[in-house]
């Protein structure tokens, strides 16, 4: 299944290469750092362009930075982990719940996030290669939704959120304990959902930041993306599509929509079916973007396409076998892995969020969460908010440009 998911993403990168890789106008900021590194290591120019007497080869400079980074990494990750989460305010009041909720890094909102760990700084992308406007957008969204809206909703006890941690990747039952999924799932029936056991046990309660990030802001992102593409990029997308080889495919008759209907549906009340759908629909797309990014890197670095394809293909098989083997070893040998008490941070936040989200969409079904009268139905308004925000930003840009 892992190999099939990755190969499907690999094929998507090849199919849409003419749309997202070959156009010179489509710049991938995430590739520029690796492009500069490859140019530095393979350039025939031996010295740095400095107007001082200090002279050093590019390779020597890279090795000094590399060795320094390697040595420093041991301090925040192993020797003194507090350097990674430098929450000095929480040190002053370790028993104050409100202070830890506001300033804590692991289970709080992380206001005043001070860290000396580069892996924490570049967690969602290196700030050295991400455009400034993108960083400012993320910062503004963080301040508004996490630092302003989240505390207001949490301390007003909306959706019973005050009984739960203010920030967590777990879901909870009506006693405030972590939800015991095994009590509502029949393992003998393919991990299917048992509504009788669910009624006897408890509904699922989500921490507000979990509900906001996983559902609310995701809903807003979907609608805002399509509206923004139409307002800002429709002409360039049409031009690129018309210039690509894919445009000739639509000269033929379309396939009836009913032929594709089974591919658009998931099996309700089945967690495994939803996880498979997630792998094919989302993970394959993410892998496809990663492979397309490699193709763009090859274009920037003038790497022959066939040699790049060979390296990618071999890397897929070797990487898949290595990752699956390492994962199986970790699951068997690391105590309490994928739990909050796992050593060295092996808490598996993405995997736990993935499984908990599959519980919502696959096991319980979205009706229990978003139907009339459900606790989290108000999150559906985020679709409308996400659609309106690009229109407001577009109008503001036109007003400022005119002024």
Tab-separated table of C-alpha atoms in Angstrom:
chain	number	residue	atom	x	y	z
A	1	UNK	CA	0.000	0.000	0.000
A	2	UNK	CA	2.846	2.382	0.829
A	3	UNK	CA	4.601	1.712	-2.457
A	4	UNK	CA	1.352	2.057	-4.436
A	5	UNK	CA	0.582	5.412	-2.794
A	6	UNK	CA	4.034	6.797	-3.549
A	7	UNK	CA	4.091	5.495	-7.128
A	8	UNK	CA	0.687	7.058	-7.759
A	9	UNK	CA	2.038	10.404	-6.594
A	10	UNK	CA	5.104	9.860	-8.789
A	11	UNK	CA	2.871	9.358	-11.817
A	12	UNK	CA	0.893	12.522	-10.999
A	13	UNK	CA	4.117	14.527	-11.019
A	14	UNK	CA	4.924	13.216	-14.487
A	15	UNK	CA	1.428	13.807	-15.856
A	16	UNK	CA	1.244	17.421	-14.703
A	17	UNK	CA	4.869	18.256	-15.411
A	18	UNK	CA	3.942	20.552	-18.278
A	19	UNK	CA	1.647	22.527	-15.962
A	20	UNK	CA	3.613	22.922	-12.743
A	21	UNK	CA	7.264	22.288	-13.662
A	22	UNK	CA	8.104	23.430	-17.173
A	23	UNK	CA	6.616	26.986	-17.143
A	24	UNK	CA	9.423	29.381	-16.209
A	25	UNK	CA	6.931	31.780	-14.612
A	26	UNK	CA	6.093	29.246	-11.889
A	27	UNK	CA	8.848	29.730	-9.320
A	28	UNK	CA	9.121	27.222	-6.475
A	29	UNK	CA	10.639	29.104	-3.495
A	30	UNK	CA	11.210	25.864	-1.597
A	31	UNK	CA	13.599	24.666	-4.318
A	32	UNK	CA	15.783	27.767	-4.373
A	33	UNK	CA	17.698	26.813	-1.222
A	34	UNK	CA	18.738	23.405	-2.574
A	35	UNK	CA	19.492	24.997	-5.937
A	36	UNK	CA	21.849	27.487	-4.308
A	37	UNK	CA	23.469	24.688	-2.283
A	38	UNK	CA	24.081	22.546	-5.365
A	39	UNK	CA	25.451	25.543	-7.222
A	40	UNK	CA	27.755	26.307	-4.302
A	41	UNK	CA	29.106	22.771	-4.046
A	42	UNK	CA	29.588	22.250	-7.768
A	43	UNK	CA	30.570	25.711	-8.920
A	44	UNK	CA	34.049	26.072	-10.405
A	45	UNK	CA	34.369	29.445	-8.750
A	46	UNK	CA	36.567	28.772	-5.749
A	47	UNK	CA	36.122	31.803	-3.484
A	48	UNK	CA	33.252	33.792	-2.066
A	49	UNK	CA	32.455	37.202	-3.514
A	50	UNK	CA	33.581	39.312	-0.565
A	51	UNK	CA	35.164	42.749	-0.681
A	52	UNK	CA	37.305	41.981	2.366
A	53	UNK	CA	40.595	40.183	2.770
A	54	UNK	CA	38.722	37.164	4.125
A	55	UNK	CA	38.873	34.428	1.498
A	56	UNK	CA	37.429	30.927	1.768
A	57	UNK	CA	36.244	28.357	-0.711
A	58	UNK	CA	32.523	27.713	-0.910
A	59	UNK	CA	33.016	24.095	0.083
A	60	UNK	CA	35.043	25.065	3.150
A	61	UNK	CA	32.351	27.499	4.245
A	62	UNK	CA	29.680	24.836	3.795
A	63	UNK	CA	31.651	22.267	5.803
A	64	UNK	CA	32.167	24.720	8.681
A	65	UNK	CA	28.460	25.524	8.829
A	66	UNK	CA	27.551	21.843	8.487
A	67	UNK	CA	29.854	20.710	11.296
A	68	UNK	CA	28.737	23.563	13.533
A	69	UNK	CA	25.079	22.717	12.950
A	70	UNK	CA	25.724	19.042	13.617
A	71	UNK	CA	27.445	19.757	16.926
A	72	UNK	CA	24.843	22.285	18.064
A	73	UNK	CA	21.932	19.987	17.232
A	74	UNK	CA	22.895	17.677	20.125
A	75	UNK	CA	22.265	20.394	22.703
A	76	UNK	CA	18.560	21.243	22.086
A	77	UNK	CA	17.671	17.708	21.041
A	78	UNK	CA	19.521	15.561	23.579
A	79	UNK	CA	21.784	17.333	26.086
A	80	UNK	CA	19.537	20.260	27.114
A	81	UNK	CA	16.070	19.938	25.482
A	82	UNK	CA	14.883	23.125	27.204
A	83	UNK	CA	16.755	25.065	24.514
A	84	UNK	CA	14.177	23.817	22.021
A	85	UNK	CA	11.226	24.942	24.160
A	86	UNK	CA	12.677	27.990	25.934
A	87	UNK	CA	9.498	28.846	27.855
A	88	UNK	CA	11.146	30.852	30.606
A	89	UNK	CA	7.805	32.312	31.738
A	90	UNK	CA	6.523	28.817	32.524
A	91	UNK	CA	9.686	28.155	34.518
A	92	UNK	CA	8.778	31.087	36.766
A	93	UNK	CA	5.274	29.693	37.417
A	94	UNK	CA	5.366	25.937	36.770
A	95	UNK	CA	2.183	25.242	38.760
A	96	UNK	CA	0.071	28.016	37.241
A	97	UNK	CA	-2.330	26.401	34.760
A	98	UNK	CA	-3.246	29.646	32.973
A	99	UNK	CA	0.386	30.639	32.464
A	100	UNK	CA	1.170	27.227	31.002
A	101	UNK	CA	-1.923	27.340	28.777
A	102	UNK	CA	-0.928	30.714	27.346
A	103	UNK	CA	2.862	30.459	27.159
A	104	UNK	CA	3.470	26.693	27.093
A	105	UNK	CA	4.953	25.268	23.911
A	106	UNK	CA	3.849	21.619	24.020
A	107	UNK	CA	0.374	21.862	25.530
A	108	UNK	CA	-0.225	25.622	25.355
A	109	UNK	CA	-0.596	28.368	22.776
A	110	UNK	CA	3.115	29.183	22.750
A	111	UNK	CA	2.950	32.970	23.022
A	112	UNK	CA	6.503	34.384	23.028
A	113	UNK	CA	7.911	31.321	21.245
A	114	UNK	CA	11.628	31.462	21.985
A	115	UNK	CA	13.709	28.574	20.694
A	116	UNK	CA	17.330	27.833	19.904
A	117	UNK	CA	16.513	24.751	17.839
A	118	UNK	CA	16.576	25.240	14.081
A	119	UNK	CA	14.274	22.265	13.545
A	120	UNK	CA	11.636	24.167	15.525
A	121	UNK	CA	12.200	27.368	13.547
A	122	UNK	CA	11.958	25.587	10.188
A	123	UNK	CA	9.149	23.235	11.269
A	124	UNK	CA	6.716	24.391	8.566
A	125	UNK	CA	9.356	25.663	6.154
A	126	UNK	CA	12.705	27.379	6.249
A	127	UNK	CA	12.236	31.151	6.722
A	128	UNK	CA	15.372	31.671	4.637
A	129	UNK	CA	13.657	30.571	1.415
A	130	UNK	CA	9.975	31.318	2.054
A	131	UNK	CA	8.849	34.695	0.638
A	132	UNK	CA	8.337	37.468	3.182
A	133	UNK	CA	4.687	37.938	2.257
A	134	UNK	CA	4.010	34.266	3.022
A	135	UNK	CA	5.680	34.535	6.439
A	136	UNK	CA	3.655	37.654	7.259
A	137	UNK	CA	0.432	35.909	6.218
A	138	UNK	CA	1.172	32.976	8.518
A	139	UNK	CA	2.134	35.341	11.340
A	140	UNK	CA	-1.059	37.384	10.991
A	141	UNK	CA	-3.177	34.232	10.929
A	142	UNK	CA	-1.353	32.852	13.976
A	143	UNK	CA	-1.881	36.027	15.993
A	144	UNK	CA	-5.567	36.308	15.107
A	145	UNK	CA	-6.750	32.697	15.304
A	146	UNK	CA	-4.423	31.183	17.910
A	147	UNK	CA	-3.473	34.118	20.133
A	148	UNK	CA	-6.787	36.026	20.019
A	149	UNK	CA	-9.705	33.788	19.006
A	150	UNK	CA	-8.604	30.548	20.670
A	151	UNK	CA	-8.267	31.915	24.242
A	152	UNK	CA	-11.590	33.746	23.925
A	153	UNK	CA	-13.405	30.595	22.825
A	154	UNK	CA	-11.594	28.360	25.294
A	155	UNK	CA	-12.236	30.440	28.404
A	156	UNK	CA	-15.879	30.947	27.415
A	157	UNK	CA	-16.231	27.122	27.533
A	158	UNK	CA	-17.619	26.923	24.009
A	159	UNK	CA	-18.146	23.274	23.010
A	160	UNK	CA	-17.071	22.299	26.560
A	161	UNK	CA	-13.521	23.219	25.540
A	162	UNK	CA	-12.556	24.471	29.015
A	163	UNK	CA	-12.716	20.894	30.312
A	164	UNK	CA	-10.051	19.833	27.798
A	165	UNK	CA	-6.452	20.887	27.123
A	166	UNK	CA	-6.280	24.138	25.215
A	167	UNK	CA	-3.924	22.540	22.686
A	168	UNK	CA	-3.633	18.823	21.964
A	169	UNK	CA	-3.611	16.346	19.089
A	170	UNK	CA	-5.807	13.908	21.044
A	171	UNK	CA	-9.586	13.636	21.234
A	172	UNK	CA	-11.474	13.111	24.488
A	173	UNK	CA	-14.588	11.548	26.001
A	174	UNK	CA	-17.177	13.063	28.349
A	175	UNK	CA	-14.943	12.491	31.384
A	176	UNK	CA	-11.997	14.454	29.979
A	177	UNK	CA	-9.952	11.301	29.379
A	178	UNK	CA	-8.351	10.437	26.046
A	179	UNK	CA	-10.971	8.768	23.870
A	180	UNK	CA	-10.720	4.975	23.944
A	181	UNK	CA	-11.328	4.096	20.315
A	182	UNK	CA	-11.343	0.356	20.980
A	183	UNK	CA	-14.620	0.729	22.892
A	184	UNK	CA	-16.561	1.819	19.790
A	185	UNK	CA	-14.777	-0.199	17.092
A	186	UNK	CA	-15.313	-3.837	16.126
A	187	UNK	CA	-11.885	-5.172	15.187
A	188	UNK	CA	-13.353	-8.473	14.029
A	189	UNK	CA	-15.482	-6.639	11.441
A	190	UNK	CA	-12.690	-4.717	9.776
A	191	UNK	CA	-12.510	-1.922	12.367
A	192	UNK	CA	-16.088	-0.885	11.643
A	193	UNK	CA	-17.976	1.546	13.860
A	194	UNK	CA	-20.470	0.181	16.404
A	195	UNK	CA	-23.166	2.773	17.107
A	196	UNK	CA	-24.522	0.847	20.108
A	197	UNK	CA	-21.148	0.878	21.839
A	198	UNK	CA	-20.775	4.549	20.946
A	199	UNK	CA	-24.094	5.475	22.586
A	200	UNK	CA	-23.113	3.526	25.688
A	201	UNK	CA	-19.679	5.138	25.887
A	202	UNK	CA	-19.400	8.814	24.935
A	203	UNK	CA	-19.363	11.367	22.153
A	204	UNK	CA	-16.031	12.674	20.920
A	205	UNK	CA	-14.957	16.077	22.206
A	206	UNK	CA	-12.237	18.043	20.444
A	207	UNK	CA	-9.889	20.659	21.912
A	208	UNK	CA	-10.725	23.981	20.317
A	209	UNK	CA	-7.379	24.425	18.573
A	210	UNK	CA	-7.721	20.887	17.184
A	211	UNK	CA	-11.220	21.603	15.858
A	212	UNK	CA	-10.136	24.985	14.500
A	213	UNK	CA	-6.979	23.842	12.720
A	214	UNK	CA	-8.102	20.427	11.497
A	215	UNK	CA	-11.615	21.363	10.409
A	216	UNK	CA	-12.460	25.078	10.593
A	217	UNK	CA	-9.401	26.574	8.932
A	218	UNK	CA	-9.191	23.629	6.532
A	219	UNK	CA	-12.743	24.370	5.381
A	220	UNK	CA	-11.829	28.032	4.913
A	221	UNK	CA	-8.675	27.099	3.007
A	222	UNK	CA	-10.588	24.995	0.483
A	223	UNK	CA	-13.089	27.707	-0.448
A	224	UNK	CA	-10.572	30.565	-0.314
A	225	UNK	CA	-8.148	28.686	-2.563
A	226	UNK	CA	-10.631	28.337	-5.410
A	227	UNK	CA	-11.852	31.931	-5.094
A	228	UNK	CA	-8.286	33.259	-4.954
A	229	UNK	CA	-7.243	31.221	-7.986
A	230	UNK	CA	-10.171	32.617	-9.949
A	231	UNK	CA	-9.528	36.227	-8.927
A	232	UNK	CA	-5.738	36.310	-9.140
A	233	UNK	CA	-4.481	33.486	-11.329
A	234	UNK	CA	-7.204	32.449	-13.751
A	235	UNK	CA	-5.610	34.084	-16.796
A	236	UNK	CA	-2.130	32.669	-16.162
A	237	UNK	CA	-3.529	29.193	-15.419
A	238	UNK	CA	-5.562	29.200	-18.628
A	239	UNK	CA	-2.542	30.343	-20.630
A	240	UNK	CA	-0.297	27.662	-19.148
A	241	UNK	CA	-2.932	24.987	-19.655
A	242	UNK	CA	-3.494	25.968	-23.283
A	243	UNK	CA	0.238	25.838	-23.931
A	244	UNK	CA	0.633	22.395	-22.361
A	245	UNK	CA	0.119	19.016	-23.966
A	246	UNK	CA	-2.814	18.219	-21.654
A	247	UNK	CA	-5.123	20.638	-23.440
A	248	UNK	CA	-5.381	18.251	-26.400
A	249	UNK	CA	-6.997	15.610	-24.183
A	250	UNK	CA	-10.165	17.674	-23.814
A	251	UNK	CA	-10.778	17.782	-27.563
A	252	UNK	CA	-12.274	14.307	-27.249
A	253	UNK	CA	-15.607	13.442	-25.680
A	254	UNK	CA	-15.803	13.499	-21.866
A	255	UNK	CA	-16.352	10.439	-19.706
A	256	UNK	CA	-19.853	10.266	-18.149
A	257	UNK	CA	-19.728	11.362	-14.527
A	258	UNK	CA	-21.572	8.269	-13.300
A	259	UNK	CA	-18.603	6.127	-14.356
A	260	UNK	CA	-16.427	7.887	-11.794
A	261	UNK	CA	-18.906	8.114	-8.917
A	262	UNK	CA	-17.497	5.168	-6.913
A	263	UNK	CA	-14.112	6.916	-6.774
A	264	UNK	CA	-15.628	9.957	-5.092
A	265	UNK	CA	-17.189	8.112	-2.173
A	266	UNK	CA	-15.888	6.651	1.040
A	267	UNK	CA	-17.368	3.810	3.016
A	268	UNK	CA	-19.101	5.222	6.121
A	269	UNK	CA	-18.569	3.704	9.568
A	270	UNK	CA	-15.229	2.185	8.528
A	271	UNK	CA	-11.971	3.706	9.723
A	272	UNK	CA	-9.704	1.666	7.441
A	273	UNK	CA	-11.656	2.665	4.326
A	274	UNK	CA	-11.249	6.324	5.223
A	275	UNK	CA	-7.540	5.889	5.874
A	276	UNK	CA	-7.128	4.282	2.453
A	277	UNK	CA	-9.094	7.100	0.862
A	278	UNK	CA	-6.886	9.600	2.697
A	279	UNK	CA	-3.745	7.885	1.427
A	280	UNK	CA	-4.887	7.884	-2.185
A	281	UNK	CA	-6.532	11.301	-2.174
A	282	UNK	CA	-4.162	13.307	0.003
A	283	UNK	CA	-0.863	11.518	0.598
A	284	UNK	CA	-0.473	10.735	-3.108
A	285	UNK	CA	-1.042	14.402	-3.898
A	286	UNK	CA	1.559	15.481	-1.342
A	287	UNK	CA	4.045	12.965	-2.729
A	288	UNK	CA	3.249	14.164	-6.237
A	289	UNK	CA	4.093	17.735	-5.245
A	290	UNK	CA	7.336	16.528	-3.667
A	291	UNK	CA	8.337	14.707	-6.854
A	292	UNK	CA	7.311	17.723	-8.942
A	293	UNK	CA	9.530	19.833	-6.710
A	294	UNK	CA	12.412	17.480	-7.486
A	295	UNK	CA	11.670	17.872	-11.186
A	296	UNK	CA	11.818	21.647	-10.770
A	297	UNK	CA	15.130	21.281	-8.941
A	298	UNK	CA	16.449	19.210	-11.832
A	299	UNK	CA	15.316	21.930	-14.235
A	300	UNK	CA	17.096	24.643	-12.251
A	301	UNK	CA	20.274	22.568	-11.917
A	302	UNK	CA	20.286	21.352	-15.559
A	303	UNK	CA	20.050	17.679	-14.583
A	304	UNK	CA	19.202	15.379	-17.531
A	305	UNK	CA	15.532	14.308	-17.188
A	306	UNK	CA	16.164	10.597	-17.772
A	307	UNK	CA	18.903	10.426	-15.170
A	308	UNK	CA	16.698	12.309	-12.724
A	309	UNK	CA	13.869	9.851	-13.375
A	310	UNK	CA	16.196	6.907	-12.746
A	311	UNK	CA	17.412	8.382	-9.459
A	312	UNK	CA	13.845	9.078	-8.347
A	313	UNK	CA	12.654	5.578	-9.253
A	314	UNK	CA	15.518	3.860	-7.431
A	315	UNK	CA	15.080	6.196	-4.470
A	316	UNK	CA	11.381	5.355	-4.237
A	317	UNK	CA	11.991	1.632	-3.854
A	318	UNK	CA	14.960	1.985	-1.512
A	319	UNK	CA	13.283	4.679	0.580
A	320	UNK	CA	10.004	2.781	0.868
A	321	UNK	CA	11.681	-0.417	2.025
A	322	UNK	CA	13.892	1.473	4.448
A	323	UNK	CA	11.087	3.567	5.926
A	324	UNK	CA	8.695	0.659	6.389
A	325	UNK	CA	11.424	-1.448	7.996
A	326	UNK	CA	12.437	1.389	10.317
A	327	UNK	CA	8.815	2.059	11.239
A	328	UNK	CA	8.168	-1.585	12.104
A	329	UNK	CA	11.324	-1.678	14.211
A	330	UNK	CA	10.331	1.518	16.053
A	331	UNK	CA	6.836	0.239	16.797
A	332	UNK	CA	8.301	-2.889	18.351
A	333	UNK	CA	11.230	-1.431	20.304
A	334	UNK	CA	10.372	2.143	21.411
A	335	UNK	CA	8.296	2.002	24.617
A	336	UNK	CA	4.988	3.910	24.647
A	337	UNK	CA	5.525	5.100	21.096
A	338	UNK	CA	2.840	7.394	19.673
A	339	UNK	CA	1.678	8.425	23.145
A	340	UNK	CA	2.167	11.591	25.177
A	341	UNK	CA	4.721	9.848	27.408
A	342	UNK	CA	6.876	8.500	24.570
A	343	UNK	CA	10.625	9.122	25.063
A	344	UNK	CA	12.553	11.631	22.937
A	345	UNK	CA	9.406	13.104	21.423
A	346	UNK	CA	8.208	9.989	19.555
A	347	UNK	CA	4.580	11.067	20.059
A	348	UNK	CA	3.584	10.684	16.365
A	349	UNK	CA	1.495	13.896	16.224
A	350	UNK	CA	0.726	13.631	12.505
A	351	UNK	CA	-0.246	9.961	12.686
A	352	UNK	CA	-2.454	10.536	15.713
A	353	UNK	CA	-4.144	13.498	14.057
A	354	UNK	CA	-4.622	11.412	10.920
A	355	UNK	CA	-6.255	8.583	12.853
A	356	UNK	CA	-8.428	10.896	14.950
A	357	UNK	CA	-9.596	12.696	11.822
A	358	UNK	CA	-10.412	9.328	10.266
A	359	UNK	CA	-12.555	8.650	13.323
A	360	UNK	CA	-14.584	11.770	12.538
A	361	UNK	CA	-14.953	11.224	8.795
A	362	UNK	CA	-14.828	7.450	8.560
A	363	UNK	CA	-16.160	5.950	11.783
A	364	UNK	CA	-18.650	8.384	13.259
A	365	UNK	CA	-19.383	10.155	10.005
A	366	UNK	CA	-19.604	13.939	9.502
A	367	UNK	CA	-23.329	13.991	10.308
A	368	UNK	CA	-22.647	13.443	14.008
A	369	UNK	CA	-20.318	16.441	14.013
A	370	UNK	CA	-21.835	18.913	11.561
A	371	UNK	CA	-25.556	18.053	11.390
A	372	UNK	CA	-28.116	20.524	12.834
A	373	UNK	CA	-27.804	20.500	16.601
A	374	UNK	CA	-24.280	19.059	16.620
A	375	UNK	CA	-21.576	20.742	18.696
A	376	UNK	CA	-19.309	21.630	15.806
A	377	UNK	CA	-21.854	22.618	13.159
A	378	UNK	CA	-20.761	26.269	13.380
A	379	UNK	CA	-17.451	25.301	11.799
A	380	UNK	CA	-19.244	24.970	8.453
A	381	UNK	CA	-19.490	28.771	8.364
A	382	UNK	CA	-15.748	28.754	7.732
A	383	UNK	CA	-16.481	27.749	4.126
A	384	UNK	CA	-18.291	31.071	3.652
A	385	UNK	CA	-15.641	33.031	5.520
A	386	UNK	CA	-12.901	31.511	3.407
A	387	UNK	CA	-14.756	32.420	0.216
A	388	UNK	CA	-15.317	36.041	1.294
A	389	UNK	CA	-11.803	36.851	2.500
A	390	UNK	CA	-10.096	36.700	-0.943
A	391	UNK	CA	-12.814	38.987	-2.316
A	392	UNK	CA	-12.205	41.469	0.506
A	393	UNK	CA	-8.433	41.360	-0.028
A	394	UNK	CA	-8.913	41.826	-3.772
A	395	UNK	CA	-11.138	44.859	-3.199
A	396	UNK	CA	-8.617	46.298	-0.727
A	397	UNK	CA	-5.777	45.879	-3.221
A	398	UNK	CA	-7.748	47.673	-5.923
A	399	UNK	CA	-8.638	50.486	-3.532
A	400	UNK	CA	-5.024	50.983	-2.460
A	401	UNK	CA	-3.801	50.792	-6.053
A	402	UNK	CA	-6.332	53.427	-7.129
A	403	UNK	CA	-5.474	55.666	-4.186
